[in-house]
PDB file of C-alpha atoms and ligand atoms in Angstrom:
ATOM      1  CA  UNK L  19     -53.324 -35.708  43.797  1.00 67.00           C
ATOM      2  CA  UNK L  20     -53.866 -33.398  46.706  1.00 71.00           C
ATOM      3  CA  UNK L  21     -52.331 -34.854  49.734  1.00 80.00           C
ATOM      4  CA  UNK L  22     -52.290 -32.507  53.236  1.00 91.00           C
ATOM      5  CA  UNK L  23     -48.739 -32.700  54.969  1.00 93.00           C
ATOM      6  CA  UNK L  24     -50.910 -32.234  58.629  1.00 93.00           C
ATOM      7  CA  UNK L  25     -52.340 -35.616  57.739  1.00 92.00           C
ATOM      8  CA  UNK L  26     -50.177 -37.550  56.278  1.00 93.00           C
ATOM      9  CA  UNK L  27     -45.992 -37.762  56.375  1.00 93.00           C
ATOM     10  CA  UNK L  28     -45.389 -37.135  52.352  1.00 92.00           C
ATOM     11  CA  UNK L  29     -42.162 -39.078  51.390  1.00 89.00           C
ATOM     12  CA  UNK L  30     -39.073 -36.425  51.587  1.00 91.00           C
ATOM     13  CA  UNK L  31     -35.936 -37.408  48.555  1.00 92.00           C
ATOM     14  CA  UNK L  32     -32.819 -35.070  47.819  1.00 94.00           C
ATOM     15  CA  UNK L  33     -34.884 -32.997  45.362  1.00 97.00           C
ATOM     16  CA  UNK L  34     -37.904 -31.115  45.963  1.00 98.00           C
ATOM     17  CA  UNK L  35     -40.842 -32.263  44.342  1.00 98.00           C
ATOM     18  CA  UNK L  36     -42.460 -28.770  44.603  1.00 98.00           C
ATOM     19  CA  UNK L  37     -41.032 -25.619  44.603  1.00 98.00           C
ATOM     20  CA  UNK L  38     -42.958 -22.835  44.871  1.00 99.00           C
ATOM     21  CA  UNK L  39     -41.303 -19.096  44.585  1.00 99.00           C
ATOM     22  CA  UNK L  40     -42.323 -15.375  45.421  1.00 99.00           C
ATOM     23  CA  UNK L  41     -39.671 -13.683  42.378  1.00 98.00           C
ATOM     24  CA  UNK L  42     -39.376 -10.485  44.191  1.00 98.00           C
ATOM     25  CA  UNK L  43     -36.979  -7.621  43.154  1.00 98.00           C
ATOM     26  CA  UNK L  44     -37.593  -6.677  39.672  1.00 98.00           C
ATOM     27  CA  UNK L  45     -38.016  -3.385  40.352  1.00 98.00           C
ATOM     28  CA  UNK L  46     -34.966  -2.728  42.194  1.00 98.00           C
ATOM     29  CA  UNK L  47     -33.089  -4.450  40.254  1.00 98.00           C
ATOM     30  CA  UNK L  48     -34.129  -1.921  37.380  1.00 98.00           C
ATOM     31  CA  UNK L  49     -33.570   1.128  39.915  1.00 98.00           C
ATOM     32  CA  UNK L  50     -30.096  -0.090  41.191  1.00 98.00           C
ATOM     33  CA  UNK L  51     -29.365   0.487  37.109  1.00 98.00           C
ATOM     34  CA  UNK L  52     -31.137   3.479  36.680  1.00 98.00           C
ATOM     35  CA  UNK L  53     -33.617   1.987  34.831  1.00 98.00           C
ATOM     36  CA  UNK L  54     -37.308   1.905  34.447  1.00 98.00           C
ATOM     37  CA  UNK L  55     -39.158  -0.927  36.598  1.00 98.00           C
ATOM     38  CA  UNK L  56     -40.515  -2.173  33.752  1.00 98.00           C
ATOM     39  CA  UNK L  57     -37.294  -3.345  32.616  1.00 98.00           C
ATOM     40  CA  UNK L  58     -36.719  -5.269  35.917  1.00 98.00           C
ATOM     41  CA  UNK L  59     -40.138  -7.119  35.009  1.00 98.00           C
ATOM     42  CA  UNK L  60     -38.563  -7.943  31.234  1.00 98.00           C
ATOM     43  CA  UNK L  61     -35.264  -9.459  32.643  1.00 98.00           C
ATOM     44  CA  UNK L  62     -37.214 -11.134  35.423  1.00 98.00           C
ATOM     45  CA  UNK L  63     -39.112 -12.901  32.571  1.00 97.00           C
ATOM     46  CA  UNK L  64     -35.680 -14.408  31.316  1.00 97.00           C
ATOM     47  CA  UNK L  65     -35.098 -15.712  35.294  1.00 98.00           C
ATOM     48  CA  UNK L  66     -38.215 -17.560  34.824  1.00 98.00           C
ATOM     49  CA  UNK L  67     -36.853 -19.422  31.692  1.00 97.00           C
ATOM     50  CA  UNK L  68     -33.462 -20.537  33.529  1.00 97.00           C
ATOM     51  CA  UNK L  69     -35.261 -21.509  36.478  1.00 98.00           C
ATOM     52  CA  UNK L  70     -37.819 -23.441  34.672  1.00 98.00           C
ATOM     53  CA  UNK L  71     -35.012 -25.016  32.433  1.00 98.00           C
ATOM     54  CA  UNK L  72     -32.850 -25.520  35.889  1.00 98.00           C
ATOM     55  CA  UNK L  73     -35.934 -27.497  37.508  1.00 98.00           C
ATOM     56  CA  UNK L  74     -36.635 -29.598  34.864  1.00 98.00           C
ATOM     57  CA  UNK L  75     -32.904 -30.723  34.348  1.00 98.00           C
ATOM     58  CA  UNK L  76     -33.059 -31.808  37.833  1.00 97.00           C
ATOM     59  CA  UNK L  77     -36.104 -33.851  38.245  1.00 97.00           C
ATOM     60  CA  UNK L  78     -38.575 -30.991  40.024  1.00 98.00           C
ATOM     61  CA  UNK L  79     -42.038 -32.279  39.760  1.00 98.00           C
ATOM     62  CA  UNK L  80     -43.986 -28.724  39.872  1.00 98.00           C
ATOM     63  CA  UNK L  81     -42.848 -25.249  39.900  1.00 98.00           C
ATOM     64  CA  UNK L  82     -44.975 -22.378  40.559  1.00 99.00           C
ATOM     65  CA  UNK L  83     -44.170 -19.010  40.263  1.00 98.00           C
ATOM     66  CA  UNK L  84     -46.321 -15.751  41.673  1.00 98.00           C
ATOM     67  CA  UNK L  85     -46.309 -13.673  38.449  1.00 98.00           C
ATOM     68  CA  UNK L  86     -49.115 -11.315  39.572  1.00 98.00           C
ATOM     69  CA  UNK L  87     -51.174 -11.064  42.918  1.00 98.00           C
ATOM     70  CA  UNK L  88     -54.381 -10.143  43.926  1.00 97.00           C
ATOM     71  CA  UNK L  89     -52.723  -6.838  45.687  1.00 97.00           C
ATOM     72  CA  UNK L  90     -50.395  -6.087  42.597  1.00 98.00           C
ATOM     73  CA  UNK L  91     -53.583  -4.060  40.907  1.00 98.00           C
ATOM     74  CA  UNK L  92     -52.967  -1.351  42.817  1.00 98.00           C
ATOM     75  CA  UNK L  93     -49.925  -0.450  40.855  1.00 98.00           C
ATOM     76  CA  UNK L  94     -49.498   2.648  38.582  1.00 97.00           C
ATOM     77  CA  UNK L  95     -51.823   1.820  35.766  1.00 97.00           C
ATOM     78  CA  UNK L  96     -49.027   1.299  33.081  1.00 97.00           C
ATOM     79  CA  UNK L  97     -46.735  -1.003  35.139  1.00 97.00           C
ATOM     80  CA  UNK L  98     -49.854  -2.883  35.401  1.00 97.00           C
ATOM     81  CA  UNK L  99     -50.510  -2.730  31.711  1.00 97.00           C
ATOM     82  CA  UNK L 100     -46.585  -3.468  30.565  1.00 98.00           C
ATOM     83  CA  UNK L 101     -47.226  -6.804  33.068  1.00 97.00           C
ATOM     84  CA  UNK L 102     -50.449  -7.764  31.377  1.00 97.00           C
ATOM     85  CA  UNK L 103     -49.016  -7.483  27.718  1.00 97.00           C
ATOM     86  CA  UNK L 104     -45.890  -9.169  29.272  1.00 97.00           C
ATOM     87  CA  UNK L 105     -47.931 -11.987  29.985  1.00 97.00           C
ATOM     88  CA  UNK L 106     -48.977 -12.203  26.437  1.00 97.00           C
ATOM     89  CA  UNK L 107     -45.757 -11.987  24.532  1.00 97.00           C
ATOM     90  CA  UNK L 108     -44.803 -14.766  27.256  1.00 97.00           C
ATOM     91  CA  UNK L 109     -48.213 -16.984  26.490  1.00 97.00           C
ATOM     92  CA  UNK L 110     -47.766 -16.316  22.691  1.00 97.00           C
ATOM     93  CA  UNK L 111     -44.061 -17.285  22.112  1.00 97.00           C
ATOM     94  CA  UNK L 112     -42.834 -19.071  25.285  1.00 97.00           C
ATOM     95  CA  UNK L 113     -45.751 -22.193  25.001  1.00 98.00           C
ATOM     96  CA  UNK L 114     -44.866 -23.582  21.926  1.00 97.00           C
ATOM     97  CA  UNK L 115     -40.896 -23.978  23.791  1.00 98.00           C
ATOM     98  CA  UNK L 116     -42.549 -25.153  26.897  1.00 98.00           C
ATOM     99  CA  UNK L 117     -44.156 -28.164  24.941  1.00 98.00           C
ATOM    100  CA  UNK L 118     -41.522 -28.964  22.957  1.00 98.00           C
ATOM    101  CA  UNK L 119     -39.779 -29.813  26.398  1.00 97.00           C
ATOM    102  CA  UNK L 120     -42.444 -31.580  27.988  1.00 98.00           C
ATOM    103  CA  UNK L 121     -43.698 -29.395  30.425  1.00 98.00           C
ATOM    104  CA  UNK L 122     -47.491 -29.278  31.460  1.00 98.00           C
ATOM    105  CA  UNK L 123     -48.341 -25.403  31.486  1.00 98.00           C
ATOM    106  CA  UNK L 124     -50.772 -24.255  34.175  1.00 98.00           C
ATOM    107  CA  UNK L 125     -52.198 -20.734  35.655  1.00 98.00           C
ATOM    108  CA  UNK L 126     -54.096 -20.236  38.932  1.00 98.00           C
ATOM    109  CA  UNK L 127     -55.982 -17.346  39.830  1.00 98.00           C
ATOM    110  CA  UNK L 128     -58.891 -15.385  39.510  1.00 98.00           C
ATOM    111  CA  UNK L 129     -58.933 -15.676  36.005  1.00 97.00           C
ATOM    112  CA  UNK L 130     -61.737 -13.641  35.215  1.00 96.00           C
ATOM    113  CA  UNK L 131     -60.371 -10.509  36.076  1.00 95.00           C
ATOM    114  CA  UNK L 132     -57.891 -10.698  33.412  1.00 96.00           C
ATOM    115  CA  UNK L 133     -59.083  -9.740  29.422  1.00 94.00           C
ATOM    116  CA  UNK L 134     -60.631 -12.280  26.939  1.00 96.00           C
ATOM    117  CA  UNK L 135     -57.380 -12.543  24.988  1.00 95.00           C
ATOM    118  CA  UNK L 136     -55.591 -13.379  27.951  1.00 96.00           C
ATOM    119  CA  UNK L 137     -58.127 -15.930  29.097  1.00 98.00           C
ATOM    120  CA  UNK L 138     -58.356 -17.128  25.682  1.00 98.00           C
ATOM    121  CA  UNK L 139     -54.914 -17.721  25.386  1.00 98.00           C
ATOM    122  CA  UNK L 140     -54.242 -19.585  29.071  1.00 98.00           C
ATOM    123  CA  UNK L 141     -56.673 -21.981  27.919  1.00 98.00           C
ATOM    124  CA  UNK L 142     -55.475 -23.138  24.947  1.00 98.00           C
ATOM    125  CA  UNK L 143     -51.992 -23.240  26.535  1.00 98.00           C
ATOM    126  CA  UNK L 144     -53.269 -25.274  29.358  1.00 98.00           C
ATOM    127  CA  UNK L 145     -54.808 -27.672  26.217  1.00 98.00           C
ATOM    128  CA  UNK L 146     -51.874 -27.666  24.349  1.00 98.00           C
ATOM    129  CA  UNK L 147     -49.782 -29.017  27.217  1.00 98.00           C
ATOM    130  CA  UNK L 148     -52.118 -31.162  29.517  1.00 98.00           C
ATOM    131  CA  UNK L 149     -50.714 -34.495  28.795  1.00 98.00           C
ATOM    132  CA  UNK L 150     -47.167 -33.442  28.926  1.00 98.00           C
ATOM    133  CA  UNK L 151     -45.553 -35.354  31.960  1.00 97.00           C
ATOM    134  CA  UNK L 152     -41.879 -33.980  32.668  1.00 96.00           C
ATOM    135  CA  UNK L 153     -42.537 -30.470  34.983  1.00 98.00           C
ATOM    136  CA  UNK L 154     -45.951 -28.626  35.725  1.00 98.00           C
ATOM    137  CA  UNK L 155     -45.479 -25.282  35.766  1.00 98.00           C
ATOM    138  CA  UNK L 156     -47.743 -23.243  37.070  1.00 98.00           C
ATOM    139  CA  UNK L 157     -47.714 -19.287  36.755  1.00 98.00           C
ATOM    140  CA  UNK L 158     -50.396 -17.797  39.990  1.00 98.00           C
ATOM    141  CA  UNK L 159     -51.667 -14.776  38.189  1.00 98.00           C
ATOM    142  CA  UNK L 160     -54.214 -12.457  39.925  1.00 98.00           C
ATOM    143  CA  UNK L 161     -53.666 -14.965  42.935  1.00 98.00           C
ATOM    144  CA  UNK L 162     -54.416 -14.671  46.301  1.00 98.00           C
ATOM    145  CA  UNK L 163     -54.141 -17.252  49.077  1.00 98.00           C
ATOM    146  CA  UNK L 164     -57.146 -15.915  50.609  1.00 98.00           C
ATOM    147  CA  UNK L 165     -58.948 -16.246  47.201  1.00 98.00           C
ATOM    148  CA  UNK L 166     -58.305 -19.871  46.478  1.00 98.00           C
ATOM    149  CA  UNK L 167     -59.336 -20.486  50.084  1.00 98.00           C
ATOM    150  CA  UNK L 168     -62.493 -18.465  49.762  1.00 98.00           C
ATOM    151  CA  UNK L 169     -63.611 -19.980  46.052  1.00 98.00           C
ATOM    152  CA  UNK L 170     -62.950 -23.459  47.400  1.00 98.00           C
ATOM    153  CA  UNK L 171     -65.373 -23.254  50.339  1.00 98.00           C
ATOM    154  CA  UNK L 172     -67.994 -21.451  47.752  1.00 98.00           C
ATOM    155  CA  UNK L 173     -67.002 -24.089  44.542  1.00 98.00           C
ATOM    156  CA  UNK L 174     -67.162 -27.209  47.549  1.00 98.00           C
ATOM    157  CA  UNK L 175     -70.518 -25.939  48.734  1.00 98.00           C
ATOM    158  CA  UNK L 176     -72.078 -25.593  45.383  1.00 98.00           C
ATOM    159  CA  UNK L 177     -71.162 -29.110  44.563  1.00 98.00           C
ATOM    160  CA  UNK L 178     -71.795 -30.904  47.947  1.00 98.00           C
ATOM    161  CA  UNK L 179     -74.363 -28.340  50.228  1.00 98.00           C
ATOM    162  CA  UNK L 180     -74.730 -31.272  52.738  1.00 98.00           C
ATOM    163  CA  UNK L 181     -70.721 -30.377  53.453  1.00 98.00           C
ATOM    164  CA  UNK L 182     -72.235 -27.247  54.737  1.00 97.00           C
ATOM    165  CA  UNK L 183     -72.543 -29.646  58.309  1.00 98.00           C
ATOM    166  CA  UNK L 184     -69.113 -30.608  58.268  1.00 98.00           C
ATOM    167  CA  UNK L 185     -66.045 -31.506  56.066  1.00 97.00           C
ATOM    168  CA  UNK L 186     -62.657 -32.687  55.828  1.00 96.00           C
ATOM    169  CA  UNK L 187     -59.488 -31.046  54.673  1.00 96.00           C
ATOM    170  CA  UNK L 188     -59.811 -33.446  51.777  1.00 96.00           C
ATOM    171  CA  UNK L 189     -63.247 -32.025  50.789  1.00 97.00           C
ATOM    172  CA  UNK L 190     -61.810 -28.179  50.603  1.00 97.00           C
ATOM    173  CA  UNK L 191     -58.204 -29.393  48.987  1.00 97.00           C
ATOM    174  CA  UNK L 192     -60.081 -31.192  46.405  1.00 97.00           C
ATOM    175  CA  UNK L 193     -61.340 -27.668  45.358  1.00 98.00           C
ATOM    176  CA  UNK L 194     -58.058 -25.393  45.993  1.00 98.00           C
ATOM    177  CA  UNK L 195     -56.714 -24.228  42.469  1.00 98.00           C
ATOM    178  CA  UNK L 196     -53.581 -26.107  42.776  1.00 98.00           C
ATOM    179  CA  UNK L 197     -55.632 -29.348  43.641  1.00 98.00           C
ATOM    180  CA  UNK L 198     -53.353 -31.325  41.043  1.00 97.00           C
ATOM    181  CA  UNK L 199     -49.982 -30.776  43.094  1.00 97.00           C
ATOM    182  CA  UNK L 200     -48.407 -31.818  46.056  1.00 97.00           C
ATOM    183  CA  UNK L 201     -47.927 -29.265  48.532  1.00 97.00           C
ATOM    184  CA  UNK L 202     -44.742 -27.122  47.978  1.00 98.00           C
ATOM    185  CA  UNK L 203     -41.589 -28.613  49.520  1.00 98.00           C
ATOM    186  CA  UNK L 204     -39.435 -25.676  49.001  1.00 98.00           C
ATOM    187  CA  UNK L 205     -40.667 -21.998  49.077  1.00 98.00           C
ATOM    188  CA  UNK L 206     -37.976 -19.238  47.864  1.00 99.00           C
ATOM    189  CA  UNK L 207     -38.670 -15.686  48.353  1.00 99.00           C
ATOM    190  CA  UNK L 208     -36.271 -12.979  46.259  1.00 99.00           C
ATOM    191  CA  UNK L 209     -35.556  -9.688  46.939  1.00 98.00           C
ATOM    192  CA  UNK L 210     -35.074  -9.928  50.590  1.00 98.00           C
ATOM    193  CA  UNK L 211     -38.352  -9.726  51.649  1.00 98.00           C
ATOM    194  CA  UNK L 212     -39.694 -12.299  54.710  1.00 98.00           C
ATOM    195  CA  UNK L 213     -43.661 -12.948  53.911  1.00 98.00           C
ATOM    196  CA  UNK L 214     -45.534 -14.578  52.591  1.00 98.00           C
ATOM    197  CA  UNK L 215     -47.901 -11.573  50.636  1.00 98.00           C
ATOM    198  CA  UNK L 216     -50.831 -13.908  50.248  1.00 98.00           C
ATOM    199  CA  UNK L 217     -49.549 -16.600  48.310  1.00 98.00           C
ATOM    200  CA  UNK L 218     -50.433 -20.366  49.239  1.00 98.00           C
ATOM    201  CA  UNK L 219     -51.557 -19.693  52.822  1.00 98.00           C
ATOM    202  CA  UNK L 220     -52.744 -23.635  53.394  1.00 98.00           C
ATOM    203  CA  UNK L 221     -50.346 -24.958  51.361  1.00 98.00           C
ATOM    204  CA  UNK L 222     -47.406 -23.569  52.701  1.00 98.00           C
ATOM    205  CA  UNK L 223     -47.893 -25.786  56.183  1.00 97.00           C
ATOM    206  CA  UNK L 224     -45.224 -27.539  56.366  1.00 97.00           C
ATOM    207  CA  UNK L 225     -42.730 -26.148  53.667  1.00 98.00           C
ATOM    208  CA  UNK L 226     -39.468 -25.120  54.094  1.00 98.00           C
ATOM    209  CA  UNK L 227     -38.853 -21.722  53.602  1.00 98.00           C
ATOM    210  CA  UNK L 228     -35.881 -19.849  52.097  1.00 98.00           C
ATOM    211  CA  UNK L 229     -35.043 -16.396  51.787  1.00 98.00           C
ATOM    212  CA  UNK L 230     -32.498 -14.467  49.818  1.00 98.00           C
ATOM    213  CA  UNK L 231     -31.107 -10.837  49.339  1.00 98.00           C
ATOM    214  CA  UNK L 232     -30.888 -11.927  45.738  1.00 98.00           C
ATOM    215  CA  UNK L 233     -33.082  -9.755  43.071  1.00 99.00           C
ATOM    216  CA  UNK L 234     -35.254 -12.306  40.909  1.00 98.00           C
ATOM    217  CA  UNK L 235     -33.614 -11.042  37.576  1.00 98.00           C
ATOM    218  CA  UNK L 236     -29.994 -12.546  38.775  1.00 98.00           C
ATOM    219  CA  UNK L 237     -31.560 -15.757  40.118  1.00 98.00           C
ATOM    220  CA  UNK L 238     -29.711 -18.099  38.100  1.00 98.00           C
ATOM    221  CA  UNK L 239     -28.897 -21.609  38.025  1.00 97.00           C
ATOM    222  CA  UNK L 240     -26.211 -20.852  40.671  1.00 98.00           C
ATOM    223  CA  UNK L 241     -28.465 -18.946  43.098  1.00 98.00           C
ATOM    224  CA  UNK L 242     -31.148 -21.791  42.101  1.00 98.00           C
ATOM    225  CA  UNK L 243     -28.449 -24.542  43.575  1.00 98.00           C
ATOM    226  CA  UNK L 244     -27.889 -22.752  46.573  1.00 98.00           C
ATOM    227  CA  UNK L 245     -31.274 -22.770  47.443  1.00 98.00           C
ATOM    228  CA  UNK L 246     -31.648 -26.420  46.875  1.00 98.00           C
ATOM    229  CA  UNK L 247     -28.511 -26.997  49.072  1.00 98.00           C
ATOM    230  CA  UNK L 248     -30.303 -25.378  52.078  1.00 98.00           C
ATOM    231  CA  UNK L 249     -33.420 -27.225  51.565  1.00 98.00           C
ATOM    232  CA  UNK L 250     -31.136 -30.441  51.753  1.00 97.00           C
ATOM    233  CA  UNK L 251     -29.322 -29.732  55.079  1.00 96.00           C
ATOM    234  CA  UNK L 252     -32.994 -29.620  56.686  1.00 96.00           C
ATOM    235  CA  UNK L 253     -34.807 -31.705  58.835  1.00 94.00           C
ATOM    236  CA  UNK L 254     -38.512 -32.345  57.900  1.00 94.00           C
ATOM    237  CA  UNK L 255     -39.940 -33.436  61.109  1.00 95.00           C
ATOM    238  CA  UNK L 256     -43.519 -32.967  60.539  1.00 95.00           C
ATOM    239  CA  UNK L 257     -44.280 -32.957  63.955  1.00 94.00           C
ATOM    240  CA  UNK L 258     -41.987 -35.867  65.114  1.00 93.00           C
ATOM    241  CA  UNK L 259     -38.698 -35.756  67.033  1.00 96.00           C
ATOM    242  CA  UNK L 260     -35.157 -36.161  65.371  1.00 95.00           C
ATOM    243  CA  UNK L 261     -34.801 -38.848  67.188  1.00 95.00           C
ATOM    244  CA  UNK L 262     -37.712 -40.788  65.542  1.00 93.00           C
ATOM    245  CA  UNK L 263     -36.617 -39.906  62.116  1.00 91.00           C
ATOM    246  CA  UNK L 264     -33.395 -41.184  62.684  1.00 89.00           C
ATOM    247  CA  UNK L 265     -34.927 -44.741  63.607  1.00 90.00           C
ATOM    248  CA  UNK L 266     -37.255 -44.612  60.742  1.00 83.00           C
ATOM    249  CA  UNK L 267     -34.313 -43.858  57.978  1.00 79.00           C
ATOM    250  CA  UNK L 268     -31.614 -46.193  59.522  1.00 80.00           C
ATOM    251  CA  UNK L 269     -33.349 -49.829  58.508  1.00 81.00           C
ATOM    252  CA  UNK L 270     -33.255 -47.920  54.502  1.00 77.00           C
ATOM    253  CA  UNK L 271     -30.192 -47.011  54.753  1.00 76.00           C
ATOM    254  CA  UNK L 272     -27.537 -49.580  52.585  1.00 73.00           C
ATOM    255  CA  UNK L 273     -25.640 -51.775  54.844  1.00 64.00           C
ATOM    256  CA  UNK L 274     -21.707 -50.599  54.763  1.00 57.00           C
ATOM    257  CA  UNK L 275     -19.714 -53.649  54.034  1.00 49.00           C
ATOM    258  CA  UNK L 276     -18.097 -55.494  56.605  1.00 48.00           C
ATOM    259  CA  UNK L 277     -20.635 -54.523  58.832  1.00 47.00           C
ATOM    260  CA  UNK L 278     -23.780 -55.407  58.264  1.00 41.00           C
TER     261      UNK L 278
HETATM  262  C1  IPE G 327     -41.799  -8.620  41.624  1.00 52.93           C
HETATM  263  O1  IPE G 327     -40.931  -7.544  41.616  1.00 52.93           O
HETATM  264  C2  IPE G 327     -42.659  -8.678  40.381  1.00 52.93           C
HETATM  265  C3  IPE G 327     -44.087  -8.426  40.622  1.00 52.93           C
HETATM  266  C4  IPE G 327     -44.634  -8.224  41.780  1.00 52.93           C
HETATM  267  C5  IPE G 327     -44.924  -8.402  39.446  1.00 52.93           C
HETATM  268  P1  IPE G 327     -41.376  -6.133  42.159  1.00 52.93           P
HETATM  269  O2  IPE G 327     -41.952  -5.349  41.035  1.00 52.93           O
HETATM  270  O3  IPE G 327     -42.251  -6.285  43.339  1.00 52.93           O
HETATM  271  O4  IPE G 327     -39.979  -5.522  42.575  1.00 52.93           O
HETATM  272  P2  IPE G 327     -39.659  -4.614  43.840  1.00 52.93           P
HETATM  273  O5  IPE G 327     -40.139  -5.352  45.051  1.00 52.93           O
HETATM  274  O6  IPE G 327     -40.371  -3.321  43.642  1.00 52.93           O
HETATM  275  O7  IPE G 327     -38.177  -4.474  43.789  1.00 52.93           O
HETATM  276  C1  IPE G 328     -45.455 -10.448  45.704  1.00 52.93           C
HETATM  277  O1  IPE G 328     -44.563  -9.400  45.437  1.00 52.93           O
HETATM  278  C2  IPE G 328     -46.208 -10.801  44.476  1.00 52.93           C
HETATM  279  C3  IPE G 328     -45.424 -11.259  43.335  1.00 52.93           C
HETATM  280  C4  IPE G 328     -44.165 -11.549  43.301  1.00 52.93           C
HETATM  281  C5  IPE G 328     -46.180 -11.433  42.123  1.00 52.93           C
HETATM  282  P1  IPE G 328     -44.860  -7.912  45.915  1.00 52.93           P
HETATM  283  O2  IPE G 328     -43.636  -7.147  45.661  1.00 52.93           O
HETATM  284  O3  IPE G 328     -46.101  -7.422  45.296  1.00 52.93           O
HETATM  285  O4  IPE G 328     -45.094  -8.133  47.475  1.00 52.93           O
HETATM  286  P2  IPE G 328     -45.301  -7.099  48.653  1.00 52.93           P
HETATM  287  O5  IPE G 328     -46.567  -6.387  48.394  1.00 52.93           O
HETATM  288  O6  IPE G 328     -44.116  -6.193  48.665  1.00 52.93           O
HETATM  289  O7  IPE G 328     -45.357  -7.952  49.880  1.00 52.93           O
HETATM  290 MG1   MG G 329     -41.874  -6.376  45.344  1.00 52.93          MG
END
C-alpha cells in the first residue's frame, strides 16, 4: 500500500484520498467562552464525529487525525489525564458506531506509553474493524514524526540487518506506522497555527497544505468543504511544469461535441 509521491506520480481525482489534519484550537476555543480547556477538548471530540461522518459521505479513503503528540505530555498533569480518559469514553462508545458505518479504525503511535486499558482497548477496536472497507480512520496518539521515522529504521534493521549497507525508500515506508495508506493529499491545520509540530514529517512531501483561523471545535461540514475547495483549485505538479500537466490531462479529457 505504501507508495512514495518522490517516486512515483500518484493519480490526483476531485477528492482527496487522504486527508490528514492537525485539530488545533480546543483550548481557545474554551477560553474565548470562559471556559475550562478541557471543555474545548470535549467539543473538539464532537468535530471529529462530523468530520469523520463528512469524509465518509464523500468518498475520502483515509483520515487521520493528531489526537495526542509526543510533545503534548508536557501538559498540566490533569489536562493530560481528562485527554487520556477522553480517549476511553471515545474507544468505549464511539467503535461500536464506527463499525456499524463501515469504517476501519486505526491508531499510530508509541503505543506503549499509554496504560494497559487503553492498549487493550485500541486493539480490540483495531480487530473489530479490520475488514471494514468504506474510510480508515486513523487517530496518531502519542505520535511523533520523528518517532515513526526512528522505529522504522530500528523495526527495518531488526528484520533485514543486511539493509544496514543500503536501502530504498520502499524498505523504510514498508515499516512507517501508517504503512497501509497512501500519503496524505490534503493536510489541514486549525487554530491558525503554520507547522507542522512533528506530525508526518516524510509523508507530508508532496501534500497540499491548508491553514485556517478556524478553532477545531467549529470545524464543521461547512469549514470541511471549504477546505476541500482549496485543495481543488491546486495544481499538483510533483516536480513537472504546468505546461506538461496540461498535455498529459488534455487526451482524457471528453471530446466537446462538434469538435472532436
Ligand atoms: C488541540 O488543541 C488538542 C490537543 C493538542 C490535544 P489545543 O489544546 O492545543 O488548543 P490550543 O492550541 O491551546 O488553543
Ligand atoms: C499539535 O497541537 C498536536 C495535536 C493537535 C494533537 P499542539 O497545540 O500541541 O501544537 P504546538 O505545540 O502548539 O505546535
Ligand atoms: Mg494547540
Amino acid at each position: 500500500m505504501f507508495k512514495s509521491t518522490t517516486l512515483s506520480i500518484p493519480e490526483v481525482g476531485p477528492v482527496p484520498r487522504h486527508i490528514a489534519i492537525i485539530m488545533d484550537g480546543n483550548g481557545r476555543w474554551a477560553r474565548n467562552r470562559h471556559l475550562p480547556r478541557v471543555a474545548g477538548h470535549r467539543k473538539g471530540a464532537d468535530a471529529v464525529r462530523s468530520t469523520v461522518r463528512g469524509c465518509a459521505e464523500r468518498g475520502v479513503e483515509f483520515l487521520t487525525v493528531f489526537a495526542f503528540s509526543s510533545e503534548n505530555w508536557r501538559r498540566p498533569a490533569e489536562e493530560v489525564s481528562f485527554l487520556m480518559d477522553l480517549f476511553v469514553t471515545a474507544l468505549e462508545q464511539e467503535v461500536a458506531k464506527l463499525h456499524e458505518n463501515g469504517i476501519r479504525f486505526r491508531v499510530i503511535g508509541e503505543l506503549s506509553r499509554f496504560e494497559p486499558r487503553i492498549q487493550a482497548l485500541i486493539r480490540e477496536a483495531e480487530a473489530l474493524t479490520a475488514a471494514n472497507t468504506r474510510l480508515t480512520l486513523t487517530v496518531a496518539a502519542n505520535y511523533g514524526g520523528r518517532w515513526d521515522l526512528m522505529q522504522a529504521v530500528e523495526r527495518m534493521l531488526a528484520t533485514r540487518p543486511e539493509l544496514a549497507r543500503g536501502f530504498s525508500e520502499h524498505d523504510l515506508g514498508a515499516h512507517l506506522a501508517m504503512n497501509y495508506a497512501p500519503e496524505p493529499d490534503l493536510f489541514i491545520r486549525t487554530g491558525g497555527e503554520q507547522r507542522i509540530s512533528n506530525f508526518l514529517l516524510w509523508q507530508l512531501a508532496y501534500t497540499e497544505l491548508y491553514f485556517t483561523d478556524t478553532l477545531w471545535p467549529d470545524f464543521d461540514a461547512a469549514a470541511l468543504e471549504r477546505a476541500i475547495q482549496s485543495y481543488r483549485q491546486r495544481e499538483r505538479r510533483f516536480g513537472r511544469t504546468s505546461e506538461q500537466l496540461i498535455d498529459e490531462v488534455a487526451p482524457r479529457l471528453p471530446r466537446l461535441a462538434g469538435k472532436g
